[in-house]
C-alpha positions as a Markdown table, in Angstrom:
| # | Residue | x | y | z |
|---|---|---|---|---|
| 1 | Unk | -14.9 | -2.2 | 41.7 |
| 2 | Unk | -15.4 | -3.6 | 45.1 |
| 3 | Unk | -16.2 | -7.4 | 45.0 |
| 4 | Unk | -17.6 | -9.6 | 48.1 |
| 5 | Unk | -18.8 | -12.4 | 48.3 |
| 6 | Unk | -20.3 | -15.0 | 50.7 |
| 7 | Unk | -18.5 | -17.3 | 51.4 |
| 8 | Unk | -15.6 | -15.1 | 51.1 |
| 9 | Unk | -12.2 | -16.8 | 49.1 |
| 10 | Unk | -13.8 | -16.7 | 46.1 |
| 11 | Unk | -11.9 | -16.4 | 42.9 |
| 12 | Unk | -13.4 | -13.1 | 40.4 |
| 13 | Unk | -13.2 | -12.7 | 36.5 |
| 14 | Unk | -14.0 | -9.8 | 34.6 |
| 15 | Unk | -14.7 | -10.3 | 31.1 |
| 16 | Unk | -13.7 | -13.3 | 31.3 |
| 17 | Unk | -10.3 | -12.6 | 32.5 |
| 18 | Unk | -8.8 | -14.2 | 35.7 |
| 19 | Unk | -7.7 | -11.4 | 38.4 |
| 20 | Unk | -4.3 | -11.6 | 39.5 |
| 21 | Unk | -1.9 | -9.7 | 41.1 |
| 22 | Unk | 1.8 | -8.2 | 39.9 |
| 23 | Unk | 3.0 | -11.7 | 41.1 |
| 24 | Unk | 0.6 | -13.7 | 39.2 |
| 25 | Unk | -1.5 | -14.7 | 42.5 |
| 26 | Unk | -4.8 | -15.3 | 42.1 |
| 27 | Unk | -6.8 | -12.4 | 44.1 |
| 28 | Unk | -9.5 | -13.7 | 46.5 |
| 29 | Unk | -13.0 | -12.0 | 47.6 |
| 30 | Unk | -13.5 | -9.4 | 49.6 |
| 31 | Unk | -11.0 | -6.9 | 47.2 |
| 32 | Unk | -11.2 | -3.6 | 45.7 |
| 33 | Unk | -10.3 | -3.6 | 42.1 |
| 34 | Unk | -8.9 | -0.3 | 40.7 |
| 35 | Unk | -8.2 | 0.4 | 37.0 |
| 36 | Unk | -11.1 | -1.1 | 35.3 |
| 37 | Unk | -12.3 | 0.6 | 32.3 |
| 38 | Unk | -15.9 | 2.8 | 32.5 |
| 39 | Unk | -18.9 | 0.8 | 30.8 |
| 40 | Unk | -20.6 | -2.1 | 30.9 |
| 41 | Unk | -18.2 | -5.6 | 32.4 |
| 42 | Unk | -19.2 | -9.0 | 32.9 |
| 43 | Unk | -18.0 | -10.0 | 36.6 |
| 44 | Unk | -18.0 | -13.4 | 37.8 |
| 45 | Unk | -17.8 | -15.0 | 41.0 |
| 46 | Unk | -16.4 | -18.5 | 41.5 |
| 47 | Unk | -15.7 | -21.2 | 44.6 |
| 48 | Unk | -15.1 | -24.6 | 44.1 |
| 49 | Unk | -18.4 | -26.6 | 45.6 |
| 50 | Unk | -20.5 | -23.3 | 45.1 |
| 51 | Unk | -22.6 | -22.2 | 42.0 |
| 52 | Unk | -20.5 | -19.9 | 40.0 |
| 53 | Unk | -22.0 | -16.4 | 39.5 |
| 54 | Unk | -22.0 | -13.7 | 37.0 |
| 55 | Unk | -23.6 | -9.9 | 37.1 |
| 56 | Unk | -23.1 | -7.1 | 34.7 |
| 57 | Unk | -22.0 | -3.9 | 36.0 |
| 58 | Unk | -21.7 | -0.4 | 34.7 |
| 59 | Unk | -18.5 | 1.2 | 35.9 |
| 60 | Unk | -18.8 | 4.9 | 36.3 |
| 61 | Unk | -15.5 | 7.2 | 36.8 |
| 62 | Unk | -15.0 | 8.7 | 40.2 |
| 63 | Unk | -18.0 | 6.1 | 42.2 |
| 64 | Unk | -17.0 | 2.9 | 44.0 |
| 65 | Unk | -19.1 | 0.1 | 41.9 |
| 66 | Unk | -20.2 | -2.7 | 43.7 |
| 67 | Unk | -20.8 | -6.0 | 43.1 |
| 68 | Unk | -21.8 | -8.6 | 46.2 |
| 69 | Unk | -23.0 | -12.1 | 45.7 |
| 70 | Unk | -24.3 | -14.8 | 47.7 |
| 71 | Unk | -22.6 | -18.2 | 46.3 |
| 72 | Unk | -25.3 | -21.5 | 46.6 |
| 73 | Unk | -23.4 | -24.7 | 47.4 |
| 74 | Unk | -23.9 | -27.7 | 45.2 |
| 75 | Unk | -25.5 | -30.2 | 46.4 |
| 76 | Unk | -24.5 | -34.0 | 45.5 |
């Protein structure tokens, strides 16, 4: 899965899971994300100050999926 977002730096879960590397760091949009299973995944985008956001994408084997969001800012 490739995941960008804008503003970029944004942190991503899929199904509901945080995405870290081997080190435990959290990993930051723009990435591509290998290894995710095929079929429907719930993938959300979130930045502190910004409106989180979540989309649900169909992984197909063998095709780059991609998911790009624009973040709003909250306003206070």
């Amino acid at each position: 899965i490739e995941v960008n977002s804008s503003p970029q730096g944004a942190s991503i879960y899929i199904d509901g899971n945080s995405i870290i590397d081997t080190q435990g760091h959290v990993i930051l949009t723009p990435v591509r994300i290998t290894g995710v299973g095929t079929g429907l995944h719930e993938v959300q985008i979130s930045l502190d100050r910004y409106h989180s956001k979540k989309v649900f994408l169909n992984v197909i084997p063998g095709k780059v999926n991609e998911v790009s969001v624009t973040l709003q800012p909250i306003w206070r």
